[in-house]
Short mmCIF file of N, CA, C and O in Angstrom, two decimals:
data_model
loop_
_atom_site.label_atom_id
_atom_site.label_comp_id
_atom_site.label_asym_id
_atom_site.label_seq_id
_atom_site.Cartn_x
_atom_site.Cartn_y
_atom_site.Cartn_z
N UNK A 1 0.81 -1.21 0.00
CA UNK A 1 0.00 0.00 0.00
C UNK A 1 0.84 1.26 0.00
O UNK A 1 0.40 2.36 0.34
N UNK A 2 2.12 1.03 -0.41
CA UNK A 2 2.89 2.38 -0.22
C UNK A 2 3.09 3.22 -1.67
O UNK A 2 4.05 3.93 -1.98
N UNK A 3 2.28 3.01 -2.18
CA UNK A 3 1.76 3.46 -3.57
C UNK A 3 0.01 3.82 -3.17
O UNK A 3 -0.14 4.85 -3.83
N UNK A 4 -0.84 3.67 -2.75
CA UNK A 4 -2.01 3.90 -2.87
C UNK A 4 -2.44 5.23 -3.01
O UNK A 4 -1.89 6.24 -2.57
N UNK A 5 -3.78 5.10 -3.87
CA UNK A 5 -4.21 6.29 -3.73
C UNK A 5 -5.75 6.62 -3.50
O UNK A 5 -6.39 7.21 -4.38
N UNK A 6 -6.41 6.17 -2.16
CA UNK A 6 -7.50 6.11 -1.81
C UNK A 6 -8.04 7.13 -1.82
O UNK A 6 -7.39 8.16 -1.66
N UNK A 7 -9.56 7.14 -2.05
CA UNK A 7 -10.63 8.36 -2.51
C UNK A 7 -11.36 8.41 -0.45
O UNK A 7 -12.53 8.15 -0.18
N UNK A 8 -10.58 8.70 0.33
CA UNK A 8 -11.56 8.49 1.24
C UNK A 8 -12.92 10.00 1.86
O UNK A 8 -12.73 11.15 2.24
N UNK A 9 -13.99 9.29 1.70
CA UNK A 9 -14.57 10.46 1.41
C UNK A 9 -16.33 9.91 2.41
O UNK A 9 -17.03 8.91 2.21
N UNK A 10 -16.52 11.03 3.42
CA UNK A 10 -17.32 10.85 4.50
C UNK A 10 -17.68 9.65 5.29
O UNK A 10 -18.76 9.09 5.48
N UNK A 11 -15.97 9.31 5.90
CA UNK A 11 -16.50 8.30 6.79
C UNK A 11 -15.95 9.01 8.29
O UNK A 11 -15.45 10.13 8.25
N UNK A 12 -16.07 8.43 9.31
CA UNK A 12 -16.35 8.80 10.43
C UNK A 12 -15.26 7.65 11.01
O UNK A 12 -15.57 6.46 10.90
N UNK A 13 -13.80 8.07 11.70
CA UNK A 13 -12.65 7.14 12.41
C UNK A 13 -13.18 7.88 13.60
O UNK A 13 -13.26 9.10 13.70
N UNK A 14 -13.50 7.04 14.43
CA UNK A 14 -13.30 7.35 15.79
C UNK A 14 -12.34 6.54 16.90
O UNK A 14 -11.61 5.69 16.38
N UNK A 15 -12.25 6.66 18.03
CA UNK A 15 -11.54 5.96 19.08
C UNK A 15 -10.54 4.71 18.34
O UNK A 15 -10.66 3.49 18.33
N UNK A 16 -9.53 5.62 17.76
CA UNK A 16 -8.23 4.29 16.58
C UNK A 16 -7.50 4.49 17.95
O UNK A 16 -7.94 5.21 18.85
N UNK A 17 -6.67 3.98 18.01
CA UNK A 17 -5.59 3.81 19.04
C UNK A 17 -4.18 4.25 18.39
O UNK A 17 -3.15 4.13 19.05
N UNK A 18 -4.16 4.74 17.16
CA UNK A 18 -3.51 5.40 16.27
C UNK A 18 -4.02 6.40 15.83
O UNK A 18 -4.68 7.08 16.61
N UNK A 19 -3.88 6.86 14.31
CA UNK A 19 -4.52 7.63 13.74
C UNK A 19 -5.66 7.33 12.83
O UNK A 19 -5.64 6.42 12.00
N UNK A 20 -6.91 8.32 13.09
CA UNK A 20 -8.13 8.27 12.35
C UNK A 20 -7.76 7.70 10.44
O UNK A 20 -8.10 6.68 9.85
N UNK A 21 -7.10 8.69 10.07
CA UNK A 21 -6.42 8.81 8.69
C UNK A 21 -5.27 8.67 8.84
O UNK A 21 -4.69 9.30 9.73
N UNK A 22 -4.38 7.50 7.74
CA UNK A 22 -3.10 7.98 7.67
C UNK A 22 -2.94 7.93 6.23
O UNK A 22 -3.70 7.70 5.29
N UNK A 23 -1.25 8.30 6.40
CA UNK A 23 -0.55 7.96 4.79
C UNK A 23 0.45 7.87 4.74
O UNK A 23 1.13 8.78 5.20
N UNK A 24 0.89 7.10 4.34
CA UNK A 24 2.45 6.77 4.42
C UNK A 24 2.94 6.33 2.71
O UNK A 24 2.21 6.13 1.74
N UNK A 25 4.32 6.27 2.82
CA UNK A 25 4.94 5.49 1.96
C UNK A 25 5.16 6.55 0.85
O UNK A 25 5.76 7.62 0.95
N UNK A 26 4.38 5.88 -0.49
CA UNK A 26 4.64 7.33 -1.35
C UNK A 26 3.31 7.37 -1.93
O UNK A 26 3.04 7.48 -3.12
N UNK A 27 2.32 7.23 -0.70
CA UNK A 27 0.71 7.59 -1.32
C UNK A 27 -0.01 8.37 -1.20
O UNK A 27 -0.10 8.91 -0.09
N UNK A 28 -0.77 8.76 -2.21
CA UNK A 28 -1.29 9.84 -2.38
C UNK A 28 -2.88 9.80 -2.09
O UNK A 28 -3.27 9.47 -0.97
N UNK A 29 -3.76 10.13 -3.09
CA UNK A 29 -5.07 10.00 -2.58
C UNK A 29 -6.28 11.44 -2.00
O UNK A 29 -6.18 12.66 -2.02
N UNK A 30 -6.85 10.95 -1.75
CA UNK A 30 -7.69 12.44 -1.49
C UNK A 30 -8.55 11.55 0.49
O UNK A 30 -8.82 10.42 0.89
N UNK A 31 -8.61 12.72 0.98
CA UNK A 31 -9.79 12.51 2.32
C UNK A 31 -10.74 13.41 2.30
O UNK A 31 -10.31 14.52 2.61
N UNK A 32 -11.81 13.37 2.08
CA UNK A 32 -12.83 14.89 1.93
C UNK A 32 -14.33 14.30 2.95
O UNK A 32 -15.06 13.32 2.88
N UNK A 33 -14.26 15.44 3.82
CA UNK A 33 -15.47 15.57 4.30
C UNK A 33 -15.64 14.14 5.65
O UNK A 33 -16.66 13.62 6.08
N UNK A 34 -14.37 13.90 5.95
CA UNK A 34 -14.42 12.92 7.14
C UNK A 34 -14.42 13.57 8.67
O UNK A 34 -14.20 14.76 8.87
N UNK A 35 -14.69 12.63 9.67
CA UNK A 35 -14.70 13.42 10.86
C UNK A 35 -13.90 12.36 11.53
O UNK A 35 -14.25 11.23 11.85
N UNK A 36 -12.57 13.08 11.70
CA UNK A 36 -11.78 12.07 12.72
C UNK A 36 -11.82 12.59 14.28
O UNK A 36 -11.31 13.63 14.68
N UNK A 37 -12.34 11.90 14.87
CA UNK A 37 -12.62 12.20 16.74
C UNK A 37 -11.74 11.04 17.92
O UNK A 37 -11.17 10.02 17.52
N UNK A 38 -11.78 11.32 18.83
CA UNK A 38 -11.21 10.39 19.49
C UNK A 38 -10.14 9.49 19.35
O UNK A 38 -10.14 8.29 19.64
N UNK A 39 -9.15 10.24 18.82
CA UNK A 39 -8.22 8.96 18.13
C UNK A 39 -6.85 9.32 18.49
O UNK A 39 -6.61 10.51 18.30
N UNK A 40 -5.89 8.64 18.97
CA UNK A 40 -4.74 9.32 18.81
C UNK A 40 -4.02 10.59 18.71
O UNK A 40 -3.53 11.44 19.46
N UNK A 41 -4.28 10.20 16.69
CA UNK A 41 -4.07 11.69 15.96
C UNK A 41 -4.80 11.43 14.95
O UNK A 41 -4.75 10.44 14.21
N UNK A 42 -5.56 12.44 14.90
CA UNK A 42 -6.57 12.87 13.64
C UNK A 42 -6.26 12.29 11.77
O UNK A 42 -6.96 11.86 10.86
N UNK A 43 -5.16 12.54 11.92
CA UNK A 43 -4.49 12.45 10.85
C UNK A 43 -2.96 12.27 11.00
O UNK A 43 -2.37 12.71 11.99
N UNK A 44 -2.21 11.52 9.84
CA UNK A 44 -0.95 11.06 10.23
C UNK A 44 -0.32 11.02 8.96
O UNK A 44 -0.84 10.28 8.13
N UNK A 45 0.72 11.70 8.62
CA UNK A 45 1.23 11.23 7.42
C UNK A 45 3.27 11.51 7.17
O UNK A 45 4.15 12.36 7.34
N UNK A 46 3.13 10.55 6.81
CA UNK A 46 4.83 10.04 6.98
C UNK A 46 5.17 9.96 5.50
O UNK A 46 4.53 10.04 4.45
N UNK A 47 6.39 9.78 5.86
CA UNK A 47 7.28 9.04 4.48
C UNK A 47 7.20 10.28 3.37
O UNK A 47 7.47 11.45 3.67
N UNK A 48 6.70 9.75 1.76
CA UNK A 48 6.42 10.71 1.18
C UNK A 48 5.41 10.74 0.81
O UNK A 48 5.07 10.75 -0.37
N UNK A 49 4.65 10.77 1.86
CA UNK A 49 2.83 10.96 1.21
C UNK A 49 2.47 11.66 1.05
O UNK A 49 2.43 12.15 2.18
N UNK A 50 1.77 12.80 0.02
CA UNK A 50 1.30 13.63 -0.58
C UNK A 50 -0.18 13.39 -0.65
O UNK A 50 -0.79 12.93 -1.61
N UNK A 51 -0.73 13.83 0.65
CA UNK A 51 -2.49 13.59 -0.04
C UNK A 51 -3.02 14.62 -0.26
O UNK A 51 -2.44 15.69 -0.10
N UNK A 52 -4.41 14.52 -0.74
CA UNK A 52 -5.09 16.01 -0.89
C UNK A 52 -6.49 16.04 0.24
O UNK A 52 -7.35 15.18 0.39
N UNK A 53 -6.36 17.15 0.84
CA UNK A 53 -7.63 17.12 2.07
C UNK A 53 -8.68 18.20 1.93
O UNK A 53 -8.37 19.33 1.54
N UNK A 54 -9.72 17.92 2.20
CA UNK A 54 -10.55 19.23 1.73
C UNK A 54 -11.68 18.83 2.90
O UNK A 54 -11.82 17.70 3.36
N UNK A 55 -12.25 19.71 3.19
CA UNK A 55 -13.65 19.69 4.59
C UNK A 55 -13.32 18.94 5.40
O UNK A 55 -14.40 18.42 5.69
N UNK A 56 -12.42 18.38 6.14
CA UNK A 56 -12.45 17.00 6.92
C UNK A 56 -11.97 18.04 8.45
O UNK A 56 -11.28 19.06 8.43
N UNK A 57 -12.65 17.29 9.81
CA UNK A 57 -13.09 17.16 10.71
C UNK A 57 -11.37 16.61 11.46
O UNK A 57 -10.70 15.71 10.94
N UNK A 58 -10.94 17.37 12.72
CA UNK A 58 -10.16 16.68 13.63
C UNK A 58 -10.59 17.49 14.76
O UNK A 58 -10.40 18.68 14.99
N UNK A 59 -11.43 16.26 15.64
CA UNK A 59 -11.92 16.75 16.48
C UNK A 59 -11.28 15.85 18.09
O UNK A 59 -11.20 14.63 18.00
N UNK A 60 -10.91 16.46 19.37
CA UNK A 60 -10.80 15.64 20.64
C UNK A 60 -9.81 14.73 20.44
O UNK A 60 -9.99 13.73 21.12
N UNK A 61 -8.69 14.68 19.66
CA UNK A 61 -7.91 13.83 19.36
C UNK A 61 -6.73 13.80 20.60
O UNK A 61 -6.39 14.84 21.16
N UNK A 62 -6.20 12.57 20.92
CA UNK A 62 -5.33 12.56 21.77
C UNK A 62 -4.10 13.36 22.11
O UNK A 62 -3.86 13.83 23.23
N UNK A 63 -3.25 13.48 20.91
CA UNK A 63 -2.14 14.10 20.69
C UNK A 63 -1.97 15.34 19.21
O UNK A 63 -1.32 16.37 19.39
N UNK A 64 -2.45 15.12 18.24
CA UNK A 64 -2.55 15.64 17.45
C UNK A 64 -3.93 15.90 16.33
O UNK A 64 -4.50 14.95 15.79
N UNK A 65 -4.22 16.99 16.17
CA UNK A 65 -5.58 17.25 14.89
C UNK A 65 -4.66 16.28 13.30
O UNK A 65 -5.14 15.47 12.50
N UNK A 66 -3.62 16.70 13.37
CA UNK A 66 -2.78 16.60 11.86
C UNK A 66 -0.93 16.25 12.30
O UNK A 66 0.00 17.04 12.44
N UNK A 67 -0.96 15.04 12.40
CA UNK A 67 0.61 15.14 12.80
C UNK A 67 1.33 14.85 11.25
O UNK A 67 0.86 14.06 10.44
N UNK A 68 2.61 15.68 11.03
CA UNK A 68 3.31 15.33 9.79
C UNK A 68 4.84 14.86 10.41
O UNK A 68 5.33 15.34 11.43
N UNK A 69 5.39 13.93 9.68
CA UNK A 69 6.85 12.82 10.71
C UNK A 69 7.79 14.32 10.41
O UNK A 69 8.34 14.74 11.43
N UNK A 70 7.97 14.99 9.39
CA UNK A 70 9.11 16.12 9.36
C UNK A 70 7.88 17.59 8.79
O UNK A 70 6.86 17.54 8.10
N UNK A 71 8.44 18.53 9.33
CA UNK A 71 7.64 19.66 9.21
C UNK A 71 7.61 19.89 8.01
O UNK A 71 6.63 20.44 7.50
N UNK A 72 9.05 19.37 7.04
CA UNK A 72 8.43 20.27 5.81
C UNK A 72 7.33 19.23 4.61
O UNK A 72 6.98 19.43 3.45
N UNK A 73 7.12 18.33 5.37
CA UNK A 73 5.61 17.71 4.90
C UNK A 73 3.97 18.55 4.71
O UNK A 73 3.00 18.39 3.97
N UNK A 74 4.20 19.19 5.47
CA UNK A 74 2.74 20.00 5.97
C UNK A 74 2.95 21.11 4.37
O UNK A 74 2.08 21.88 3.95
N UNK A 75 4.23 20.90 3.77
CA UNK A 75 4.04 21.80 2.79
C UNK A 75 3.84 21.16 1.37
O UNK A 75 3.69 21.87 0.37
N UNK A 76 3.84 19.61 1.31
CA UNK A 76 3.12 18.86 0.23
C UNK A 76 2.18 18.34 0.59
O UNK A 76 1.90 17.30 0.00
N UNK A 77 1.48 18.68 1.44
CA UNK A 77 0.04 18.23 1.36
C UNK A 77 -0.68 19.33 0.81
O UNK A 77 -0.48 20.52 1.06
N UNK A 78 -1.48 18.88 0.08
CA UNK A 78 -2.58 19.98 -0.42
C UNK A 78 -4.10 19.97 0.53
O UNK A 78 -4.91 19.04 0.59
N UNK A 79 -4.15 21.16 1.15
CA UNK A 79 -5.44 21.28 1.89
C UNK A 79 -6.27 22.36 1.26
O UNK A 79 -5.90 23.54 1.20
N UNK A 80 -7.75 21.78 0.66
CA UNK A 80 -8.82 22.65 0.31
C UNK A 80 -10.13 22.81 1.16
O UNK A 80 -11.01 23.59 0.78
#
């Protein structure tokens, strides 16, 4: 899966013991309109994953709304 490129689009991660959403590897993909709650971290993305995010929800999360493994990640993700 370190190629994927999932369409994930209005589902609801709650209470993960990780992260609601992740991405890793070198996958890409879109998340639109999800509500990640109770989880870890809302969102997680490592390696060289490049996703695209638009309306999505990080709500009450343990440690993080959006964690990225190196900061200058947060600048290939595309958020709409």
């Amino acid at each position: 899966l370190n190629e994927a490129r999932p369409s994930l689009l209005g589902n609801v991660c709650q209470g993960n013991g990780g992260a609601g959403l992740s991405f890793g590897g070198a996958s890409e993909g879109t998340a639109e309109s999800n509500i990640c709650a109770d989880n870890q971290d809302g969102l997680r993305v490592t390696e060289d994953a490049t996703p695209t995010l638009r309306d999505n929800t990080f709500t009450n999360n343990e440690r993080h709304a959006a964690f990225f493994e190196k900061p200058d990640y947060a600048r290939r993700v595309t958020a709409l």
